[in-house]
Short mmCIF file of C-alpha atoms and ligand atoms in Angstrom, two decimals:
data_model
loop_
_atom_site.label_atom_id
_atom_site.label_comp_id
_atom_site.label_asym_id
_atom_site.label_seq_id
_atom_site.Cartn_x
_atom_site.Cartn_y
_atom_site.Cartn_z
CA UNK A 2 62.47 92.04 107.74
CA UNK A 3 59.58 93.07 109.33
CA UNK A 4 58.21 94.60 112.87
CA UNK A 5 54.72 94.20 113.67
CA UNK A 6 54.18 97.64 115.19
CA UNK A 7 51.30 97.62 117.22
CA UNK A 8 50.08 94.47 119.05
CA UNK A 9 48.50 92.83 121.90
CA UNK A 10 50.39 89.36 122.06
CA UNK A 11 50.83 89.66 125.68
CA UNK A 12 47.00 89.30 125.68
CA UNK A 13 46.32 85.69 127.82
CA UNK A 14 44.50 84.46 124.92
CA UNK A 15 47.74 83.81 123.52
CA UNK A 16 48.88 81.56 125.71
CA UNK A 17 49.97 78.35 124.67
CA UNK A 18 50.25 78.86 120.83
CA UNK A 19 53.17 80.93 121.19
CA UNK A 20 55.81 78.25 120.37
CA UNK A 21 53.30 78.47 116.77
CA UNK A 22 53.29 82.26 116.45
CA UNK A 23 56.94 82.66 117.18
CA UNK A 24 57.61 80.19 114.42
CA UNK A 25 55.20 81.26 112.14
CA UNK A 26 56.83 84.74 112.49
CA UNK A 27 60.04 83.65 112.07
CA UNK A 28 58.50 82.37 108.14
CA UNK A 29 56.92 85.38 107.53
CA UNK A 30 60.37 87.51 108.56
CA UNK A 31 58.09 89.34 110.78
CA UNK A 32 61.61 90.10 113.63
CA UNK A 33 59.74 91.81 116.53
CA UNK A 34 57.04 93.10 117.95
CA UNK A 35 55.67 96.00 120.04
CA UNK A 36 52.95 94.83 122.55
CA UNK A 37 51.24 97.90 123.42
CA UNK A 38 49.52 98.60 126.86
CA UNK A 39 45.89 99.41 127.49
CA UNK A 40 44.98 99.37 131.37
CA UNK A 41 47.68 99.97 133.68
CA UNK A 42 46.46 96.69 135.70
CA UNK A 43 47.92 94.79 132.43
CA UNK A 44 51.14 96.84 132.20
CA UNK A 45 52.88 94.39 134.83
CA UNK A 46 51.97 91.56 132.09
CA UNK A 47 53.16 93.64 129.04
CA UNK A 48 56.28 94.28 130.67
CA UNK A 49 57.18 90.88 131.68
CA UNK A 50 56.15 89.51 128.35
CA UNK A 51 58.80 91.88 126.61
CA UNK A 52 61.40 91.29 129.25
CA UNK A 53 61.16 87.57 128.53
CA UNK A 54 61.12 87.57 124.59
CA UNK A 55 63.74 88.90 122.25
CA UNK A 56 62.95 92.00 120.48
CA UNK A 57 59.37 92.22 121.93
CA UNK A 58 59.04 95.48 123.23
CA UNK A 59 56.29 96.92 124.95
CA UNK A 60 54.70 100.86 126.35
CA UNK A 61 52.58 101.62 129.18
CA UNK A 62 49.18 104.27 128.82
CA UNK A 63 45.59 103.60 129.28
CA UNK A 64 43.25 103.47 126.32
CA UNK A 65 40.64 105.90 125.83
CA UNK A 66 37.87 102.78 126.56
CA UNK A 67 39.09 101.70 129.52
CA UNK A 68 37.07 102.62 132.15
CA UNK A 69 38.02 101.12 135.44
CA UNK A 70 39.40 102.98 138.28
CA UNK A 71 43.03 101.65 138.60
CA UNK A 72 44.41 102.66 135.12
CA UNK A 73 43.56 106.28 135.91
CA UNK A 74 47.43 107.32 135.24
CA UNK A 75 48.87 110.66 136.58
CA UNK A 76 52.15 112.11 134.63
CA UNK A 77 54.35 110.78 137.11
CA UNK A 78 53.61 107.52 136.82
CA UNK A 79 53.81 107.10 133.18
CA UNK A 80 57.36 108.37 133.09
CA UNK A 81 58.10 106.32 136.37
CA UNK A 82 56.93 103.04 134.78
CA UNK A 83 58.34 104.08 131.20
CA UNK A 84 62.13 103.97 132.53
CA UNK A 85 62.34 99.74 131.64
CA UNK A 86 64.79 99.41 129.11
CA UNK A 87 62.29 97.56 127.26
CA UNK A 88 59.26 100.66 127.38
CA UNK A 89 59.50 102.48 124.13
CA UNK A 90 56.27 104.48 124.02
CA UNK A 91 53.39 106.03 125.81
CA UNK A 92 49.89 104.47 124.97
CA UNK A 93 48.01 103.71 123.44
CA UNK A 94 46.03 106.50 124.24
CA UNK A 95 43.71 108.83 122.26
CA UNK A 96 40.02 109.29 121.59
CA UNK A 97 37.34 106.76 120.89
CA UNK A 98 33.89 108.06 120.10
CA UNK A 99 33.13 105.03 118.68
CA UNK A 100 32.74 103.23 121.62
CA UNK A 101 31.77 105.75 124.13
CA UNK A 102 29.79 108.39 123.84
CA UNK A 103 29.61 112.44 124.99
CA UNK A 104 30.43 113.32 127.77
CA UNK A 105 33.53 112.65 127.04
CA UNK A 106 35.90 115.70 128.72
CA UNK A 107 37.30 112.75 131.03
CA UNK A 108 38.70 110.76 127.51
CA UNK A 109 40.17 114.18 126.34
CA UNK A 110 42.20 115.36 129.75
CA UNK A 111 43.43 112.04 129.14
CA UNK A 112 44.79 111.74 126.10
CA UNK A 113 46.16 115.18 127.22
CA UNK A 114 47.69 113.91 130.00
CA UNK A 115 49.88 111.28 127.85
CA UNK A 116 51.29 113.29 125.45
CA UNK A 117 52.44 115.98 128.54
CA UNK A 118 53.84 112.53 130.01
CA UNK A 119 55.21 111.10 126.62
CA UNK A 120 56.61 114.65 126.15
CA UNK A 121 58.83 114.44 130.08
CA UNK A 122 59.58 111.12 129.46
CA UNK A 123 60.75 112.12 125.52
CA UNK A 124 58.88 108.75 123.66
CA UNK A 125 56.75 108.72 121.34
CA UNK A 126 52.83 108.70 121.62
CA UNK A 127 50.99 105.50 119.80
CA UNK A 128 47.45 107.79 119.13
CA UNK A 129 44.29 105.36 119.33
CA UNK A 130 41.73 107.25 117.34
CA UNK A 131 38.19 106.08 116.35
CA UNK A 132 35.50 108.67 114.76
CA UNK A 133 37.42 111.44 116.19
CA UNK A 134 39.61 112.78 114.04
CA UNK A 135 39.50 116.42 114.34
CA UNK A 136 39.31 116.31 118.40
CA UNK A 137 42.57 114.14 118.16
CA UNK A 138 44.78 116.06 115.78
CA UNK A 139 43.99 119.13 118.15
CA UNK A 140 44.60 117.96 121.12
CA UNK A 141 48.00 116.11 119.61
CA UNK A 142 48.40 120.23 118.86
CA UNK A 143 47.41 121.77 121.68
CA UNK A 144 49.82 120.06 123.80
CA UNK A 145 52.70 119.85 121.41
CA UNK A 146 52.91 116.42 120.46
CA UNK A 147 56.03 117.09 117.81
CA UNK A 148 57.96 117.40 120.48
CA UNK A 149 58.02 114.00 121.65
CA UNK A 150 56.68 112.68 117.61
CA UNK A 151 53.82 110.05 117.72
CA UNK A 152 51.78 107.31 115.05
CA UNK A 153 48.57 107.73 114.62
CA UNK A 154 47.54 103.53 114.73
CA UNK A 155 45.40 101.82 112.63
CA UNK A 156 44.82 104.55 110.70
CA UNK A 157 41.10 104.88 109.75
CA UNK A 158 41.12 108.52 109.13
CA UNK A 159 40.71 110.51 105.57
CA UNK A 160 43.55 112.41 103.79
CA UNK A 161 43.43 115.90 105.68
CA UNK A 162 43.79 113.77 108.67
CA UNK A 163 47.03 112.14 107.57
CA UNK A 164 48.14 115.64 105.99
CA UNK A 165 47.84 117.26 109.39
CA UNK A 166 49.76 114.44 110.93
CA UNK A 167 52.31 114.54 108.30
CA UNK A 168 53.02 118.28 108.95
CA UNK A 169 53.35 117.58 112.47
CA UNK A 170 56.06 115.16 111.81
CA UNK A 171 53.70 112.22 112.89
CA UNK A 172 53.53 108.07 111.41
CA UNK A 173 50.96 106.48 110.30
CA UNK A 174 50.27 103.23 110.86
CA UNK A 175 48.27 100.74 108.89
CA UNK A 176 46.57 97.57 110.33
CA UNK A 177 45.29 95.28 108.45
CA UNK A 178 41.75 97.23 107.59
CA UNK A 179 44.05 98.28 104.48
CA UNK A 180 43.40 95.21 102.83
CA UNK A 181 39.38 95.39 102.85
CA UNK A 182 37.48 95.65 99.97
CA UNK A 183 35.81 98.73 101.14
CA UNK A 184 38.38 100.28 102.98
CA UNK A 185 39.15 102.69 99.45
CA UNK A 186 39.71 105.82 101.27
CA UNK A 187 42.24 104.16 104.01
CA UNK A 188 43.72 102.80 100.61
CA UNK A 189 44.06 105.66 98.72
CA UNK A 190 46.19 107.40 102.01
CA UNK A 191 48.95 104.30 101.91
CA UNK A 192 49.48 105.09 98.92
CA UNK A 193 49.88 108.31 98.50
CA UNK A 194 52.21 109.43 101.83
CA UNK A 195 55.77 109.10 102.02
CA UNK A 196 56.65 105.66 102.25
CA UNK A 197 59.06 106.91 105.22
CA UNK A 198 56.00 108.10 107.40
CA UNK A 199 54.45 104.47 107.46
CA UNK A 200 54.41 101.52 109.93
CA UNK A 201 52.50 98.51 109.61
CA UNK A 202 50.59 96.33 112.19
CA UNK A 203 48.41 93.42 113.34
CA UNK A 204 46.98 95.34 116.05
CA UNK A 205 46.01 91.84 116.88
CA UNK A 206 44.01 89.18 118.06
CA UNK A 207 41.98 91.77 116.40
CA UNK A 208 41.49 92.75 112.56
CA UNK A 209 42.95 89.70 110.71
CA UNK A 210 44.05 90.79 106.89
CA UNK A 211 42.80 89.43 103.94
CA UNK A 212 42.82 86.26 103.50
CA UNK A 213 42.13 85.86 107.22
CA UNK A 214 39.36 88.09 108.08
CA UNK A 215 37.27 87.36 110.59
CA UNK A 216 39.82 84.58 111.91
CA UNK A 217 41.99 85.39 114.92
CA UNK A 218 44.95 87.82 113.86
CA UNK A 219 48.61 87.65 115.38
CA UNK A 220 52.20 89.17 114.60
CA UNK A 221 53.10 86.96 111.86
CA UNK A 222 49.94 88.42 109.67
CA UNK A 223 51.43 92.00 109.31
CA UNK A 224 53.44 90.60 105.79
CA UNK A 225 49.74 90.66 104.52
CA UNK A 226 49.39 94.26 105.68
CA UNK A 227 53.15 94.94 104.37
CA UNK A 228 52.27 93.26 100.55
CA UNK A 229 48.68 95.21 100.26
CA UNK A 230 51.08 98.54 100.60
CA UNK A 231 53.26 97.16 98.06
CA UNK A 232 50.45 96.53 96.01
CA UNK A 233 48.83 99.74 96.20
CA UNK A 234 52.09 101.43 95.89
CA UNK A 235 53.44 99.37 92.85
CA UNK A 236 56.40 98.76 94.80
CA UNK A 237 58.53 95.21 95.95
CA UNK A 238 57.53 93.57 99.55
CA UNK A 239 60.89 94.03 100.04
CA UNK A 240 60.57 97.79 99.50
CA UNK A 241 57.74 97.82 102.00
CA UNK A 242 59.85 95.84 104.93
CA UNK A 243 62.92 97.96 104.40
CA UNK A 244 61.24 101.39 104.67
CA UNK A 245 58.38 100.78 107.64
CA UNK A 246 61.13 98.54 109.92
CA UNK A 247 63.76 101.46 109.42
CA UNK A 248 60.92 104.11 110.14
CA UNK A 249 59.84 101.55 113.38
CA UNK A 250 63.21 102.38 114.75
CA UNK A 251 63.45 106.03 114.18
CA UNK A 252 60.17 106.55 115.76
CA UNK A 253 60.65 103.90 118.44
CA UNK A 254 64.61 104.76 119.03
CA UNK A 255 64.78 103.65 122.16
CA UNK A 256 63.80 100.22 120.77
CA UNK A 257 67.02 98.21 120.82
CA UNK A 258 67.01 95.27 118.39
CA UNK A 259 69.29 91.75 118.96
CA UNK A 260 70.31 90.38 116.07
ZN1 LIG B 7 43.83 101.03 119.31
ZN1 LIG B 8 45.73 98.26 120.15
#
């Protein structure tokens, strides 16, 4: 079976073709989910969503592009709201230079800030990174993100990247940029790590895989990140679901799963 690891599904665009996802999951053997948070104004929605749907779990942190007043989080508050049965993680958070540009100290104290908060509240970080590699693997450093272990999603860095993580005990995750023709150096990472260091995700509605990019992405997709690792691995899908939904719940132990 499979867990889509990092996801937005709780997102309101969703609505109403849920009975079709759910289903279309349930053919893919895609078995849960983890709808990550982005604002705090949409962690009362995240939460709700996973408290209403078997294994859908979700986590609560403010991503480094969100800019508006109210998801300023202090420490306290992430481990208050993380204490749900159903929060597993602290996120995403991280760096995005992509998006936003210098000065950025405010995107940095942060990211910070989560992993001290991830670290009290002992989950794990899910690390949003875009163009910003070195600034995120030191600030995962600085502040001793082992401690509390964290995935690096949709991995788009290079190998020294992932080696760094690796060392720290860190995931990575893939989304389904794996599968692009000109994604060689994202390739060349899956398949080279341990297999027991990877995840896979939709991080959807966003980044549909081959054969659906451009269209709108959702959970049941990730087998189509799951078979591109297989392929680049020359190893069985089945391989691929075994290892990255037993690695899902070592990383994610507080996620409970209902058969
Ligand atoms: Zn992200
Ligand atoms: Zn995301």
């Amino acid at each position: 079976m499979l867990i889509d690891s990092h996801c937005h599904i709780d997102s309101p665009e969703f609505v109403g073709e849920l009975p079709r996802i759910f289903s279309e999951m349930e053919k893919n053997n895609v078995k849960g989910a983890l709808t990550v948070c982005c604002a705090l104004r949409e962690f009362p929605r995240c939460l709700s969503f996973s408290k209403s749907h078997k294994n859908i779990w979700c986590s609560v942190g403010v991503h480094p592009s969100t800019d508006d007043d109210i998801s300023e989080a202090t420490i306290g508050e992430l481990v208050a709201l993380s204490t749900d049965e159903k929060v597993v993680g602290i996120g995403e958070c991280g760096l995005d230079y992509y998006y936003n540009s210098e000065p950025l100290d405010w995107q940095r104290e942060r990211f910070a800030l989560h992993i001290q908060a991830a670290r009290k509240a002992n989950l794990p970080v899910i690390v949003h990174s875009r163009d910003a590699n070195e600034d995120t693997m030191r600030i995962l450093q600085d502040n001793h993100a082992e401690e509390c272990r964290f995935v690096l999603h949709c991995f788009c860095g290079d190998q020294k990247m992932a080696q760094v993580a690796l060392e720290m005990g860190g995931y990575i995750s893939f989304s389904g940029i794996v599968t692009f023709k000109n994604a060689v150096d994202i390739q060349s990472v899956a398949s080279s790590i341990p297999l027991e260091r990877i995840l896979v995700e939709t991080d959807c509605p966003y980044l549909a895989p081959v054969p659906f990019r451009g269209k709108r992405n959702d959970p049941s997709k990730v087998i189509y990140v799951a078979k591109k690792i297989a392929e680049l691995r020359s190893i069985s899908l089945e391989e691929v679901e075994e290892a990255t939904t037993e690695n899902f719940f070592r990383l994610f132990s507080k996620a409970r799963y209902e058969g």
